[in-house]
Amino acid sequence: MENGVWVFIENDLGTIADVSLELLCKGRELADQLGCELGCFIIGHQVSDAASDLIAFGADMVCVADHAQLVHYLTLPYTRIAVELIKEYRPSIVLIGATHTGRDLAPRIASHMRTGLTADCTDLQIGEYKFGKKIWKELLWQIRPAFGGNVIATIVTPETRPQMATVREGVFRQPEADPARKGTVVDLNPTLTEQDLIFKIVERVKAEKKVNLKAARIIVAGGMGVGSKDNFQLVRELARVLGGEVGATRAAVDAGFVGHERQIGQTGVTVRPNLYIACGISGAIQHRAGMQESSRIIAINTDSSAPIFSVAHYGITGDLNEVIPRMIKAYKEKD
Amino acid sequence: MAYRMVCLMKQVPDTRNISADVLREDGTVNRQALPAVVNPDDLFALEMALDVKDKHGGEITVMSMGPPAAIEVLKDAMSRGADHAILLTDKKFAGADTLATSHVLESAIRKNGPFNLIFCGRQAIDGDTAQVGPQVAEKLDIPQVTFAEAIEFLDKNDIVIRRAIEGGFERIRGRIPLLVTVTNTAANPRPPSIKRKMFWKKAQTRSSVQSEEERVMLSKRGLLIPVWGLAEVGCAAEICGFAGSETWIKHIENVKLTAHEPKCFDTSETGIKELINELINEHII
Ligand SMILES: Cc1cc2nc3c(=O)[nH]c(=O)nc-3n(C[C@H](O)[C@H](O)[C@H](O)COP(=O)(O)OP(=O)(O)OC[C@H]3O[C@@H](n4cnc5c(N)ncnc54)[C@H](O)[C@@H]3O)c2cc1C
Ligand SMILES: Nc1ncnc2c1ncn2[C@@H]1O[C@H](COP(=O)(O)O)[C@@H](O)[C@H]1O
């Protein structure tokens, strides 16, 4: 099982996180291309049912660390178990979801292994890399927008293993289950030390309803052009009338117009709705990375040269304060 | 108990409001034209440290790794109430990825002596990576609590922290020493005091002072900010900066925006009606 592709499977009381399944799907593709196996590891409590699902979803091997004290994520024991597995199976690639948990765990593992880690990749490929006279074959190309405008960087980790990357929810597609697939399940039966458990969760409050932007068929997103938190009501109203969800840019989130869970883009969620209405959004590459695969895109912007128009199917050059109320009116009048 | 604290702060280009005048023709950003600011989350980290100091007493050392200009971050932190500042700068530190950055920060923290709490921002806005904090904690072999919003209890050994999780929060109890990364949903940073700001405005590093007299004068007033390079930090050159980075940039591609023409509608009521009707006819809405 050495040199495989491995995925960390995040779960909430046994329910596998979407992003982990998406990574399994991409991981399968990469493993097939490399001719190696796809492994994954899941840590939690009462997660054995999940193990067989993971095989159906593409894994060749599933390592399960089941323990009552591991029911929720804890940095120290999760890192220790992950590092021990990596040392034993020496995967070539380790992929982790860029969730709160993944962003706590991945850098900790990378630091321990003294290896590279690229955050929030928007694509992963296999390819070679030449530097001087040296050639590395079959490296993981970790692709992400780089700061500095319209630029995308391809990053590699030639010298150390594993090659590590985190990816946000929605970037890759979900795999289809094939119940006939075969694979091995390894029970790790972890024993925890006192050191592992110096931190304990004393209370955990999680709202049931999480915004699910990924599942929305229509998304109305607002950017800095909306102007203020109060004015964001316009965007909400259009979303409500059309039966869609509300999204936003990082800038709009930073400005406090809406909550962080609605951020769309490289460091937010990636969405592919039937209809995406971008209101007062310039269309920076980090934003486009999370919405450009929408089936139809409408851009409303006062600046006709804004980059958002280059990915839009329909464009309205104008003030959203005029355009949105007219859209609402026209839609209401149609019936 | 008085706590020994270290706060790690980074100077970043202000990526929040990239106006049209810093964009080049090809859509890339003219970095030099962007203002350099204190990474926003790091001000929340400093605030959490200052709050511990107010409530329990202690001393805060602020460290920043970066070019000499990063001294501005330290001056800002001193104006808000930090006690000591150290600038980590060396040509050998340049070009560092998060792993190489964490090596230098770890060595500097160890060099600085015993500590109870280390504070970082959740993430830096130039990359949104959120990696340096956990990487430093792992190297120091101490626990971490990321996405922290408040320290709710603290005594000689124990700490209770409220941290953000997706769609909610967690209350987590454990022991110090500890590294905490702080989100922007924590208590708002206090402004710098005008008096301290005026005072720290004059601060310099040894290498930036013009004359011996000036150096003596600044040193007397406590306005000479120490600079630690490779030798002072005491970390091997091959694990710092570009040499110590395990992520290499293979290439950077400038994305050409295709001269693509969306179907345009005007903003009049008729124009918008046409658009809505087209969407309805195509069963999009
Ligand atoms: C590491 C990193 C990660 C990032 N991740 C993300 C991410 O995940 N998601 C994301 O969105 N961004 C992300 N960004 C930020 C991104 O680079 C842009 O800064 C951001 O997307 C800009 O948001 P905006 O379009 O709302 O604001 P602006 O760029 O300020 O654009 C506002 C637009 O509104 C238009 N406008 C103004 N008034 C009106 C009006 N009355 N009517 C109509 N239009 C109007 C203006 O012409 C302008 O085009 C990231 C940046 C970095 C460095
Ligand atoms: N060069 C640096 N100097 C000091 N602190 C840093 C540096 N880089 C990162 N940090 C700290 O690590 C946090 C996360 O940074 P990042 O991993 O770059 O998103 C920041 O908010 C800082 O607290």
XYZ file of C-alpha atoms in Angstrom, chain B:
285
model
C -0.242 34.712 37.867
C 1.489 36.838 35.267
C 1.511 35.223 31.882
C 4.340 35.238 29.384
C 2.803 35.674 25.987
C 4.029 35.880 22.410
C 1.919 37.321 19.632
C 2.871 36.532 16.015
C 1.922 39.254 13.582
C 2.424 39.588 9.858
C 2.585 42.513 7.491
C 0.481 41.895 4.395
C -0.469 43.781 1.252
C -4.024 45.001 1.689
C -5.847 42.539 -0.535
C -9.259 43.630 0.684
C -9.888 46.560 -1.571
C -7.963 46.220 -4.761
C -8.931 49.305 -6.667
C -8.677 49.606 -10.431
C -5.591 51.839 -10.220
C -3.382 49.069 -8.850
C -4.371 46.678 -11.627
C -2.132 46.441 -14.637
C -3.450 46.152 -18.149
C -3.183 42.340 -18.071
C -5.177 42.066 -14.862
C -2.224 41.441 -12.540
C -1.765 43.484 -9.416
C 1.007 45.988 -8.935
C 2.001 44.836 -5.452
C 4.078 47.910 -4.731
C 1.017 50.056 -5.197
C -0.907 48.207 -2.483
C -0.708 49.594 1.030
C 1.043 47.309 3.533
C -1.091 46.703 6.615
C -1.128 44.601 9.752
C -2.878 41.349 8.906
C -6.429 42.021 10.165
C -6.851 38.802 12.177
C -3.563 39.464 13.972
C -5.068 42.524 15.623
C -7.709 40.231 17.126
C -4.906 37.952 18.330
C -3.148 40.890 19.979
C -6.413 42.023 21.560
C -6.904 38.603 23.132
C -3.381 38.764 24.551
C -3.932 42.298 25.856
C -7.143 41.168 27.511
C -5.268 38.403 29.355
C -2.720 41.001 30.429
C -5.453 43.368 31.666
C -7.234 40.681 33.636
C -4.356 38.602 34.955
C -1.167 40.526 34.318
C 1.697 39.490 32.123
C 3.971 40.517 29.314
C 3.447 40.363 25.595
C 6.265 39.999 23.087
C 5.283 40.652 19.493
C 7.272 39.030 16.708
C 7.044 39.525 13.010
C 9.069 37.880 10.296
C 9.402 39.948 7.174
C 11.381 42.640 5.412
C 12.668 45.638 7.433
C 9.445 47.492 6.589
C 7.566 45.028 8.814
C 8.761 47.156 11.737
C 5.535 49.111 11.154
C 3.535 46.118 12.412
C 5.582 46.086 15.597
C 5.164 49.817 16.146
C 1.428 49.417 15.747
C 1.385 46.573 18.275
C 3.486 48.560 20.761
C 1.061 51.480 20.398
C -1.772 49.184 21.354
C -0.063 47.990 24.500
C 2.419 45.198 23.723
C 5.518 45.148 25.917
C 8.334 43.968 23.678
C 8.839 43.685 19.942
C 11.301 41.676 17.884
C 11.708 41.967 14.142
C 12.792 38.750 12.457
C 14.516 39.740 9.308
C 17.289 38.233 7.198
C 17.848 37.751 3.489
C 17.875 34.030 4.222
C 14.286 34.238 5.524
C 12.957 35.534 2.204
C 10.819 33.412 -0.085
C 9.528 31.258 2.770
C 6.448 29.092 2.461
C 4.426 28.415 5.605
C 6.653 25.497 6.650
C 9.860 27.534 6.432
C 8.130 30.455 8.167
C 7.143 28.193 11.029
C 10.746 27.027 11.480
C 11.953 30.589 11.989
C 9.050 31.501 14.275
C 9.548 28.359 16.362
C 13.262 29.051 16.817
C 12.604 32.686 17.702
C 9.977 31.735 20.280
C 12.305 29.205 21.897
C 15.110 31.729 21.885
C 12.858 34.269 23.577
C 12.484 31.959 26.562
C 9.678 30.326 28.519
C 6.101 31.145 27.557
C 2.558 30.295 28.614
C 0.522 31.402 25.621
C 1.217 32.048 21.944
C -1.297 33.987 19.868
C -1.649 34.021 16.078
C -4.273 35.297 13.705
C -6.542 32.704 12.171
C -5.167 33.413 8.714
C -3.280 36.009 6.701
C -5.250 37.718 3.930
C -2.477 37.389 1.333
C -3.038 33.646 1.136
C -5.900 32.788 3.500
C -3.932 29.647 4.336
C -4.252 29.484 8.145
C -1.262 27.159 8.327
C 1.494 28.949 10.187
C -0.116 28.787 13.661
C -0.662 25.007 13.753
C 2.733 24.436 12.146
C 4.450 26.443 14.881
C 2.473 24.637 17.605
C 3.477 21.230 16.269
C 7.147 22.243 16.197
C 6.955 23.591 19.752
C 5.239 20.341 20.707
C 2.345 22.129 22.394
C -1.414 21.871 21.842
C -3.337 24.406 19.791
C -6.827 25.798 19.685
C -7.721 27.284 16.306
C -10.588 29.652 15.439
C -10.674 30.901 19.035
C -13.279 33.528 19.898
C -12.730 34.040 23.618
C -10.738 32.826 26.582
C -13.451 32.162 29.139
C -11.348 30.888 31.986
C -7.654 30.943 32.739
C -5.533 30.050 35.738
C -2.102 28.666 36.464
C -2.678 25.451 34.536
C -6.099 25.414 32.988
C -7.814 27.260 30.211
C -11.303 27.222 28.713
C -11.707 28.581 25.210
C -14.708 29.138 23.027
C -13.905 28.331 19.399
C -15.919 28.647 16.228
C -16.912 25.487 14.388
C -18.978 25.371 11.214
C -22.486 26.421 12.149
C -21.787 26.819 15.854
C -19.185 26.797 18.583
C -17.322 24.562 20.966
C -16.164 25.122 24.517
C -12.880 23.358 25.019
C -10.942 22.875 28.245
C -7.283 22.034 28.555
C -3.924 23.123 29.798
C -1.316 25.715 29.032
C 1.229 26.192 27.434
C -0.880 26.531 24.355
C -0.986 28.191 20.949
C -4.221 29.937 20.041
C -5.298 31.207 16.597
C -7.878 33.961 16.828
C -10.743 34.740 14.434
C -12.238 38.107 13.601
C -15.377 37.148 15.513
C -13.404 37.580 18.768
C -13.459 40.826 20.765
C -12.736 43.887 18.645
C -9.171 45.203 18.719
C -8.675 48.310 20.819
C -7.313 51.337 18.979
C -3.722 52.400 19.556
C -3.329 55.029 22.274
C -2.457 58.366 20.711
C 0.285 58.968 23.235
C 1.921 55.603 22.658
C 1.524 56.017 18.933
C 3.378 59.330 18.965
C 6.091 57.760 21.079
C 6.548 54.622 18.969
C 6.440 56.552 15.719
C 10.128 57.325 16.195
C 11.182 53.711 16.778
C 13.829 52.247 14.519
C 16.076 49.265 14.162
C 19.812 49.428 14.680
C 20.494 49.153 10.969
C 18.130 51.938 10.019
C 19.584 54.612 12.339
C 21.809 57.180 10.678
C 24.269 58.084 13.397
C 25.766 56.797 16.618
C 24.181 59.699 18.529
C 20.777 58.822 17.251
C 21.333 55.207 18.199
C 22.308 56.129 21.745
C 19.342 58.454 22.036
C 16.842 55.891 20.738
C 18.347 53.177 22.857
C 18.029 55.318 25.974
C 14.372 55.915 25.276
C 13.746 52.233 24.559
C 12.953 52.963 20.931
C 15.473 50.651 19.328
C 13.589 47.585 18.176
C 15.765 44.472 18.254
C 16.318 42.652 14.995
C 17.024 38.960 14.929
C 18.546 37.419 11.847
C 19.585 33.866 11.157
C 22.419 33.985 13.714
C 20.301 35.433 16.525
C 17.361 33.125 15.880
C 19.782 30.226 15.762
C 18.069 28.169 13.134
C 19.793 26.302 10.295
C 19.878 28.193 6.991
C 18.640 25.197 5.029
C 15.288 25.140 6.810
C 14.573 28.864 6.382
C 13.279 30.969 3.575
C 13.324 29.764 0.016
C 15.808 26.968 0.812
C 13.568 25.564 3.543
C 10.373 25.695 1.525
C 9.002 22.367 0.375
C 6.329 23.873 -1.839
C 7.885 25.090 -5.063
C 6.150 27.213 -7.624
C 6.262 25.287 -10.870
C 4.802 28.081 -12.877
C 2.428 30.984 -12.750
C -0.033 31.454 -15.482
C -1.704 34.679 -16.330
C -5.309 33.852 -17.063
C -6.401 35.562 -20.224
C -9.965 36.644 -20.100
C -11.486 35.654 -23.380
C -13.068 38.407 -25.390
C -16.389 36.881 -24.592
C -19.531 38.870 -25.152
C -22.415 38.237 -22.842
C -25.860 38.918 -24.186
C -26.558 42.453 -23.037
C -29.766 43.941 -21.758
C -30.312 47.562 -20.923
C -31.457 48.773 -17.553
C -34.849 50.084 -18.678
C -37.984 48.283 -17.542
C -38.381 46.840 -21.036
C -34.777 45.642 -21.092
C -35.115 43.875 -17.768
C -38.471 42.403 -18.776
C -36.856 40.918 -21.871
C -34.173 39.287 -19.747
C -36.690 37.873 -17.274
C -38.873 36.566 -20.106
C -35.906 34.878 -21.732
C -35.010 33.191 -18.444
C -38.587 32.056 -18.006
C -38.848 30.752 -21.569
C -35.665 28.778 -21.132
C -36.983 27.351 -17.844
C -34.067 28.814 -15.892
C -36.371 30.505 -13.412
